[in-house]
Coordinates of C-alpha atoms and ligand atoms in Angstrom, one line a residue:
M1 CA 0.0 0.0 0.0
T2 CA 1.4 3.3 -1.0
E3 CA 1.7 5.8 1.9
V4 CA 1.0 9.4 1.1
S5 CA 0.1 11.9 3.8
A6 CA -1.4 15.3 3.3
G7 CA 1.9 16.8 4.4
S8 CA 4.0 14.9 1.9
G9 CA 4.5 18.0 -0.2
R10 CA 2.6 16.6 -3.2
A11 CA 0.1 18.8 -4.8
W12 CA -2.7 17.3 -6.8
S13 CA -3.6 20.5 -8.6
P14 CA -3.0 24.3 -8.5
F15 CA -6.1 24.4 -6.2
D16 CA -4.7 21.9 -3.8
E17 CA -5.1 24.2 -0.8
W18 CA -8.8 24.4 -1.4
L19 CA -9.1 20.8 -0.3
A20 CA -7.0 21.4 2.8
D21 CA -9.8 20.6 5.2
D22 CA -10.4 17.2 3.6
P23 CA -7.1 15.4 4.4
E24 CA -8.5 12.0 3.6
L25 CA -9.3 13.0 0.0
V26 CA -6.0 14.9 -0.3
A27 CA -4.1 11.8 0.7
L28 CA -6.0 9.7 -1.8
L29 CA -5.4 12.2 -4.7
G30 CA -1.8 12.3 -3.7
A31 CA -1.6 8.5 -3.7
E32 CA -3.1 8.4 -7.2
I33 CA -0.8 11.0 -8.7
D34 CA 2.0 9.1 -7.0
R35 CA 0.8 5.8 -8.6
Q36 CA 0.4 7.4 -12.0
S37 CA 3.9 9.0 -11.7
T38 CA 5.8 5.9 -10.4
T39 CA 4.3 3.0 -12.3
L40 CA 4.1 2.5 -16.1
Q41 CA 0.8 3.3 -17.6
L42 CA 0.3 1.0 -20.6
I43 CA -3.5 0.6 -20.6
A44 CA -4.3 1.3 -24.3
S45 CA -7.4 3.4 -23.5
E46 CA -5.7 5.7 -21.0
N47 CA -3.6 8.9 -21.3
F48 CA -2.4 11.9 -19.3
T49 CA -4.4 15.0 -20.0
S50 CA -2.8 18.4 -20.0
P51 CA -3.1 20.6 -16.9
A52 CA -5.4 22.8 -19.0
V53 CA -7.8 19.9 -19.4
L54 CA -7.6 19.3 -15.6
A55 CA -8.3 23.0 -14.9
A56 CA -11.4 23.1 -17.2
S57 CA -12.7 19.8 -15.7
G58 CA -12.4 21.3 -12.3
S59 CA -14.1 24.6 -13.2
V60 CA -17.2 26.3 -12.0
L61 CA -19.1 25.1 -15.0
T62 CA -19.9 22.0 -13.0
N63 CA -22.4 24.1 -11.2
K64 CA -24.7 24.7 -14.1
Y65 CA -27.7 22.8 -15.4
S66 CA -28.1 23.1 -19.1
E67 CA -30.5 20.5 -20.6
G68 CA -30.9 21.2 -24.2
Y69 CA -28.5 22.7 -26.7
P70 CA -27.0 26.1 -27.4
G71 CA -29.8 28.6 -28.0
R72 CA -32.4 26.1 -26.8
R73 CA -32.1 25.3 -23.1
Y74 CA -34.7 24.3 -20.6
Y75 CA -33.1 26.4 -17.7
G76 CA -32.1 30.1 -17.6
G77 CA -28.6 31.4 -17.1
N78 CA -27.0 29.5 -20.0
Q79 CA -25.6 32.4 -22.0
V80 CA -22.0 31.5 -21.1
I81 CA -22.6 27.8 -21.2
D82 CA -23.9 28.2 -24.8
E83 CA -20.7 29.8 -25.8
V84 CA -18.6 27.1 -24.1
E85 CA -20.6 24.3 -25.9
N86 CA -20.5 26.1 -29.2
L87 CA -16.7 26.5 -28.8
A88 CA -16.4 22.8 -28.2
R89 CA -18.7 21.9 -31.1
D90 CA -16.8 24.3 -33.5
R91 CA -13.5 23.0 -32.5
A92 CA -14.6 19.3 -32.9
T93 CA -16.1 19.9 -36.4
S94 CA -13.0 21.8 -37.5
L95 CA -10.6 19.2 -36.1
F96 CA -12.3 16.3 -37.8
G97 CA -13.8 18.0 -40.8
A98 CA -17.3 17.2 -39.8
E99 CA -20.5 19.1 -40.5
H100 CA -22.0 18.5 -37.0
A101 CA -20.7 17.5 -33.6
N102 CA -22.5 16.5 -30.4
V103 CA -20.1 16.9 -27.5
Q104 CA -22.5 16.0 -24.7
P105 CA -22.1 12.2 -24.5
H106 CA -20.8 11.3 -21.1
A107 CA -18.9 8.3 -22.5
G108 CA -18.2 6.4 -25.7
A109 CA -20.8 3.8 -24.7
T110 CA -23.4 6.5 -24.5
A111 CA -22.4 7.9 -27.8
N112 CA -22.8 4.5 -29.4
L113 CA -26.2 4.0 -27.8
A114 CA -27.3 7.4 -29.0
V115 CA -26.4 6.5 -32.6
Y116 CA -28.3 3.2 -32.4
Q117 CA -31.3 5.0 -30.9
A118 CA -31.2 7.7 -33.7
L119 CA -30.8 5.3 -36.6
L120 CA -32.6 2.1 -35.6
E121 CA -35.9 0.7 -34.3
P122 CA -35.8 -2.0 -31.6
G123 CA -35.1 -5.4 -33.1
D124 CA -33.3 -4.0 -36.1
T125 CA -30.2 -5.9 -37.2
V126 CA -26.7 -4.5 -36.7
L127 CA -23.4 -6.0 -38.0
A128 CA -20.4 -5.3 -35.8
M129 CA -17.1 -6.8 -34.7
S130 CA -17.4 -9.6 -32.2
L131 CA -16.1 -8.9 -28.7
D132 CA -13.6 -11.7 -28.7
H133 CA -12.1 -10.5 -32.0
G134 CA -11.7 -6.9 -30.8
G135 CA -15.2 -5.4 -30.8
H136 CA -16.5 -3.3 -27.9
L137 CA -19.2 -4.3 -25.4
T138 CA -21.6 -1.8 -27.1
H139 CA -21.0 -3.6 -30.4
G140 CA -23.5 -6.2 -29.3
S141 CA -22.0 -8.2 -26.6
P142 CA -24.5 -10.5 -24.9
A143 CA -23.7 -8.7 -21.6
S144 CA -24.6 -5.3 -23.0
I145 CA -28.0 -3.7 -23.2
T146 CA -27.3 -3.1 -26.9
S147 CA -27.8 -6.8 -27.7
K148 CA -31.1 -6.8 -25.8
I149 CA -32.6 -4.0 -27.8
W150 CA -31.1 -4.7 -31.3
R151 CA -30.2 -7.9 -33.1
F152 CA -26.5 -8.0 -33.5
V153 CA -24.7 -10.2 -36.0
A154 CA -20.9 -10.4 -36.0
Y155 CA -17.8 -10.3 -38.2
G156 CA -14.3 -11.1 -37.0
V157 CA -10.7 -11.4 -38.1
S158 CA -9.1 -14.0 -40.4
P159 CA -7.3 -16.9 -38.8
A160 CA -3.7 -16.6 -37.7
S161 CA -1.1 -17.8 -40.1
A162 CA 2.5 -18.9 -39.6
D163 CA 3.5 -16.9 -42.7
P164 CA 5.3 -13.7 -41.4
E165 CA 4.4 -11.9 -44.6
A166 CA 0.7 -12.5 -44.1
P167 CA 0.2 -13.2 -40.4
G168 CA -3.6 -12.9 -40.6
E169 CA -5.9 -11.8 -37.7
T170 CA -7.0 -8.8 -39.7
I171 CA -10.6 -7.9 -40.5
D172 CA -12.0 -10.4 -42.9
F173 CA -13.9 -8.2 -45.4
D174 CA -15.1 -11.3 -47.3
E175 CA -16.8 -12.3 -44.1
V176 CA -18.2 -8.8 -43.5
A177 CA -19.6 -8.8 -47.0
D178 CA -21.1 -12.3 -46.7
V179 CA -22.7 -11.7 -43.4
A180 CA -24.0 -8.3 -44.6
K181 CA -25.6 -9.9 -47.7
R182 CA -27.1 -12.7 -45.7
E183 CA -28.4 -10.7 -42.7
R184 CA -29.2 -7.3 -44.4
P185 CA -28.3 -5.2 -41.4
K186 CA -29.7 -1.7 -41.1
L187 CA -26.4 -0.5 -39.6
I188 CA -22.8 -1.7 -40.0
V189 CA -20.4 -0.8 -37.2
A190 CA -16.7 -0.4 -37.9
G191 CA -14.2 0.2 -35.2
A192 CA -12.8 -1.8 -32.3
T193 CA -11.5 -1.7 -28.8
A194 CA -8.6 -4.3 -29.1
Y195 CA -7.5 -4.3 -32.7
P196 CA -3.9 -3.3 -33.5
R197 CA -4.3 -2.4 -37.1
V198 CA -5.6 0.6 -39.2
I199 CA -9.2 0.1 -40.1
D200 CA -10.1 1.5 -43.6
A201 CA -13.6 2.9 -43.7
R202 CA -13.9 2.5 -47.5
P203 CA -14.5 -1.3 -47.8
F204 CA -17.1 -0.9 -45.0
R205 CA -18.7 1.9 -47.0
E206 CA -18.9 -0.3 -50.1
I207 CA -20.4 -3.2 -48.3
A208 CA -22.9 -0.9 -46.5
D209 CA -23.9 0.7 -49.8
A210 CA -24.3 -2.8 -51.4
V211 CA -26.9 -3.8 -48.8
G212 CA -28.5 -0.4 -48.1
A213 CA -27.1 -0.1 -44.6
R214 CA -25.9 3.0 -42.7
L215 CA -22.2 3.0 -41.5
M216 CA -21.1 4.0 -38.1
F217 CA -17.4 4.2 -37.3
D218 CA -16.4 4.0 -33.7
I219 CA -13.0 5.7 -33.4
A220 CA -12.9 5.7 -29.6
H221 CA -9.4 4.3 -29.6
P222 CA -7.7 6.0 -32.6
A223 CA -9.5 9.4 -32.3
G224 CA -6.2 11.1 -31.4
L225 CA -4.4 9.3 -34.2
V226 CA -7.1 10.5 -36.6
A227 CA -6.8 14.1 -35.3
G228 CA -3.1 13.9 -35.6
G229 CA -3.0 12.5 -39.1
A230 CA -1.6 9.2 -38.2
H231 CA -4.7 7.2 -39.0
P232 CA -7.2 7.8 -41.9
N233 CA -10.2 9.9 -41.1
P234 CA -13.5 8.2 -41.6
V235 CA -15.5 11.4 -41.4
G236 CA -17.3 11.9 -44.7
I237 CA -17.1 8.2 -45.5
A238 CA -19.1 6.8 -42.5
D239 CA -22.6 8.3 -41.9
V240 CA -21.7 8.8 -38.2
V241 CA -18.5 8.7 -36.3
T242 CA -18.4 8.2 -32.5
L243 CA -15.3 8.8 -30.3
T244 CA -14.1 9.1 -26.8
T245 CA -12.1 12.1 -25.8
H246 CA -9.8 10.5 -23.2
K247 CA -7.8 7.9 -25.0
T248 CA -5.4 8.8 -27.8
L249 CA -7.1 12.2 -28.1
R250 CA -5.8 13.0 -24.5
G251 CA -8.8 15.0 -23.3
P252 CA -11.2 14.5 -20.4
R253 CA -13.2 11.3 -19.9
G254 CA -16.1 11.5 -22.2
G255 CA -17.6 10.9 -25.7
A256 CA -18.6 12.8 -28.8
I257 CA -20.5 12.1 -32.1
L258 CA -19.7 13.5 -35.5
C259 CA -22.2 13.4 -38.4
G260 CA -23.6 15.3 -41.4
Q261 CA -26.3 17.9 -41.1
D262 CA -28.8 15.4 -42.3
L263 CA -28.5 13.4 -39.1
A264 CA -27.8 16.2 -36.7
K265 CA -31.3 16.6 -35.3
A266 CA -31.8 12.8 -34.9
I267 CA -28.4 12.4 -33.1
D268 CA -28.9 15.4 -30.9
S269 CA -32.4 14.2 -29.8
A270 CA -31.1 10.7 -29.1
V271 CA -28.4 12.1 -26.8
F272 CA -30.8 14.5 -25.0
P273 CA -33.5 13.8 -24.1
G274 CA -33.1 10.3 -25.4
L275 CA -30.4 9.1 -23.1
Q276 CA -29.0 11.8 -20.9
G277 CA -30.2 14.7 -18.8
G278 CA -28.1 17.7 -18.0
P279 CA -24.7 17.7 -19.9
L280 CA -21.5 17.9 -17.9
E281 CA -20.4 21.4 -19.2
H282 CA -17.2 21.4 -17.2
V283 CA -16.3 18.3 -19.2
V284 CA -17.5 19.9 -22.4
A285 CA -15.2 22.8 -21.7
A286 CA -12.3 20.3 -21.1
K287 CA -13.2 18.7 -24.4
A288 CA -12.9 22.1 -26.1
V289 CA -9.4 22.4 -24.6
A290 CA -8.5 19.0 -25.9
F291 CA -9.9 19.6 -29.4
R292 CA -7.8 22.8 -29.6
E293 CA -4.7 21.0 -28.3
A294 CA -5.2 18.2 -30.9
S295 CA -5.3 20.8 -33.7
L296 CA -1.8 22.1 -32.9
P297 CA 1.2 21.0 -35.0
S298 CA 2.8 19.4 -31.8
F299 CA -0.1 17.0 -31.7
R300 CA 0.7 15.7 -35.1
D301 CA 4.2 15.0 -33.9
Y302 CA 2.7 13.3 -30.8
A303 CA 0.4 11.0 -32.8
A304 CA 3.3 9.9 -35.0
R305 CA 5.4 9.2 -31.9
V306 CA 2.6 7.2 -30.4
V307 CA 2.6 4.9 -33.4
A308 CA 6.4 4.7 -33.6
N309 CA 6.6 3.8 -29.9
A310 CA 3.9 1.1 -30.2
Q311 CA 5.8 -0.4 -33.2
S312 CA 9.1 -0.2 -31.3
L313 CA 7.5 -1.8 -28.2
A314 CA 5.9 -4.5 -30.4
R315 CA 9.3 -5.4 -32.0
A316 CA 10.9 -5.6 -28.6
L317 CA 8.1 -7.7 -27.2
A318 CA 8.4 -10.1 -30.1
A319 CA 12.2 -10.4 -29.4
E320 CA 11.2 -11.4 -25.8
G321 CA 9.3 -14.3 -27.2
F322 CA 5.8 -13.0 -27.2
R323 CA 3.4 -13.7 -30.1
L324 CA 1.7 -10.5 -31.3
V325 CA -1.8 -10.8 -32.6
S326 CA -1.7 -9.9 -36.4
G327 CA 2.1 -9.9 -36.2
G328 CA 2.5 -6.3 -34.9
T329 CA 0.7 -3.0 -34.8
D330 CA 0.1 0.1 -36.9
N331 CA -1.7 2.1 -34.2
H332 CA -1.2 2.8 -30.5
L333 CA -2.1 -0.7 -29.4
I334 CA -0.5 -4.2 -29.1
L335 CA -2.3 -7.4 -28.4
I336 CA -0.1 -10.3 -27.0
D337 CA -1.1 -14.0 -27.2
L338 CA 0.7 -15.3 -24.1
R339 CA 0.4 -19.0 -25.0
P340 CA 3.6 -19.5 -27.0
F341 CA 5.5 -17.6 -24.3
D342 CA 4.1 -19.8 -21.5
A343 CA 1.1 -22.1 -22.1
E344 CA 0.3 -22.0 -18.4
L345 CA 0.3 -18.2 -18.0
T346 CA -3.1 -16.6 -18.2
G347 CA -3.8 -13.0 -19.0
K348 CA -5.2 -12.5 -15.5
Q349 CA -2.0 -13.9 -13.8
A350 CA 0.2 -11.8 -16.1
Q351 CA -1.7 -8.6 -15.3
E352 CA -1.4 -9.3 -11.6
V353 CA 2.3 -10.1 -11.7
L354 CA 3.0 -7.0 -13.8
D355 CA 0.9 -4.8 -11.4
R356 CA 3.1 -5.9 -8.6
A357 CA 6.1 -4.9 -10.6
G358 CA 4.6 -1.5 -11.3
I359 CA 3.6 -2.2 -14.9
T360 CA -0.1 -1.4 -15.5
L361 CA -1.9 -3.0 -18.4
N362 CA -4.9 -5.2 -18.9
R363 CA -5.7 -8.8 -19.7
N364 CA -7.6 -9.1 -22.9
T365 CA -9.2 -11.9 -24.9
I366 CA -7.3 -12.8 -28.2
P367 CA -9.2 -13.9 -31.3
D368 CA -11.0 -17.3 -30.5
D369 CA -9.6 -17.2 -27.0
P370 CA -10.1 -20.6 -25.3
R371 CA -10.2 -19.0 -21.9
P372 CA -13.1 -16.9 -20.5
P373 CA -13.0 -13.1 -20.6
F374 CA -12.2 -12.7 -16.9
V375 CA -9.1 -15.0 -17.4
T376 CA -8.0 -14.6 -21.0
S377 CA -4.9 -15.8 -22.8
G378 CA -3.8 -12.2 -23.8
L379 CA -2.6 -8.9 -22.7
R380 CA -3.4 -5.5 -24.3
L381 CA -0.8 -2.7 -24.1
G382 CA -0.8 0.9 -25.5
S383 CA 1.8 3.5 -26.0
A384 CA -0.3 6.7 -25.8
A385 CA 0.1 7.6 -22.1
Q386 CA 3.9 7.0 -21.8
T387 CA 4.5 8.8 -25.1
T388 CA 2.8 11.8 -23.5
T389 CA 5.4 11.8 -20.8
G390 CA 8.2 12.0 -23.4
M391 CA 9.2 8.3 -23.5
G392 CA 10.6 7.2 -26.9
T393 CA 11.8 4.1 -28.6
P394 CA 14.8 3.4 -26.2
E395 CA 12.3 3.4 -23.3
M396 CA 10.0 1.1 -25.2
A397 CA 12.7 -1.5 -25.6
R398 CA 13.5 -1.2 -21.9
I399 CA 9.8 -1.7 -21.0
A400 CA 9.6 -4.9 -23.1
G401 CA 12.6 -6.2 -21.3
L402 CA 11.1 -5.5 -17.9
I403 CA 7.8 -7.2 -19.0
G404 CA 9.6 -10.3 -20.2
R405 CA 11.8 -10.5 -17.1
A406 CA 8.9 -10.1 -14.7
L407 CA 6.8 -12.8 -16.4
R408 CA 9.6 -15.2 -16.9
H409 CA 10.5 -15.0 -13.2
R410 CA 7.0 -14.4 -11.9
A411 CA 7.5 -16.7 -8.9
N412 CA 10.7 -15.0 -7.8
E413 CA 9.9 -12.1 -5.5
A414 CA 13.5 -10.8 -5.6
V415 CA 13.4 -10.4 -9.4
L416 CA 10.0 -8.7 -9.2
R417 CA 11.4 -6.3 -6.7
E418 CA 14.3 -5.6 -9.0
V419 CA 11.9 -5.0 -11.9
R420 CA 9.8 -2.7 -9.7
S421 CA 12.9 -0.7 -8.8
D422 CA 13.8 -0.4 -12.5
V423 CA 10.3 0.8 -13.3
L424 CA 10.6 3.4 -10.6
D425 CA 13.9 4.6 -12.0
L426 CA 12.5 4.7 -15.5
C427 CA 9.4 6.6 -14.5
G428 CA 11.5 9.1 -12.4
G429 CA 12.9 10.5 -15.7
F430 CA 9.4 11.0 -17.2
P431 CA 7.0 12.5 -14.7
P432 CA 3.6 13.0 -16.2
Y433 CA 2.9 16.1 -14.2
P434 CA 6.2 17.7 -13.2
Q435 CA 4.3 20.9 -12.4
L436 CA 2.0 19.1 -9.9
V437 CA 4.4 16.7 -8.2
T438 CA 6.4 18.7 -5.7
G439 CA 7.7 16.1 -3.3
P440 CA 10.0 13.1 -3.6
P441 CA 8.5 9.7 -4.7
V442 CA 6.9 8.0 -1.8
S443 CA 6.1 4.6 -3.2
S444 CA 8.1 1.7 -1.8
P445 CA 9.6 -0.7 -4.3
A446 CA 7.3 -3.7 -4.8
G447 CA 4.6 -1.7 -3.2
G448 CA 2.4 -2.3 -6.2
G449 CA 1.9 1.3 -6.8
Ligands
LIG1 N1 -12.9 0.4 -21.6 C1 -12.4 0.9 -22.9 C2 -11.1 0.2 -23.3 O1 -10.3 0.0 -22.4 O2 -10.9 0.1 -24.5 C3 -13.4 0.7 -23.9 O3 -14.6 1.3 -23.5

């Protein structure tokens, strides 16, 4: 257990002193910034926002109720809020080249639900990627409300192949077309939550047109890569694009929807009043900050470095003996099949061992995983967060070595302590919030962060 006291000298934000009479919470916030600063953040859906995003998220805009949309609110006093939301909408449309943006969804899941609600009747058929091949829960998982309201049919990836030139495990567009022709979906969903390759919207568009379906592209994961020009932009090809603002886009936790003017009213009505009440305008303001940051030249450089780092990490992991699903990556994300490395090692065990060594990532199903989702045979890693801290390809090689060492010697506490100590040393050179962390690291090695 990490020990952090209110008097440790750590600040959680420029407003730290405003929390001074709540030492319990101050200690917890200090502990979390300490965890984020002293362990490696390799969860593919996480990032470190800028202090400007933190400031907007913690602003007085949290006080305001503003059901409705700019110029059409149900409560008074929304003159400033209207300008904030318009700023966020304008920045989103400009960033992605879209005609319309809805910036109110509280999350990516809500954004997806809103699109289904806008475009479908209950019982309609939707074709999306299966969860165990990389799709998201809201792409029709049996565990999600989406599959209870609409009828989901699935496509997946091609089988793995031993040919290094054609390793397989990429989206099987023949299957997408076959299932679409057979099932006649009203909506096709492109996009994934655990897929390490670029997804081209054009073949999806052709298949959707051939069967008279709408196309939704969920860019929750690569939104920042799209904004930064490192991933093709599906806006204008897909009818609707959904995204999250907190993954590669590096903004606050939340979602957004992009579409043409033809669907603007239906999408807006589906978000509010269809699914949500009052929007979180402090988060909308933070989204506006993030959209601006993502439009700067430095963000293009960031997006390119995210991909270069993921590829460097992938190569180094392969050299450690890990099998990479699809043979590598061309985005921010890597999926490891642990079985060739160690047939006995599950994703769950690997995640827990690495957590103890200060390396944070998540277990993940791999295509056709024989183990259940809570156990899995895979790990998912991402490069977005540590790239934000300034880590580059030499650090990626070091990280792969630490992961291999920890997992190879997972029963040896002394080795795990050494790995934890190396992680601490590595993180010490790349603090995510140097302007906030004012005290010395307080984690103890092997403390698990
Ligand atoms: N939980 C997110 C992820 O980790 O990809 C998706 O919603």
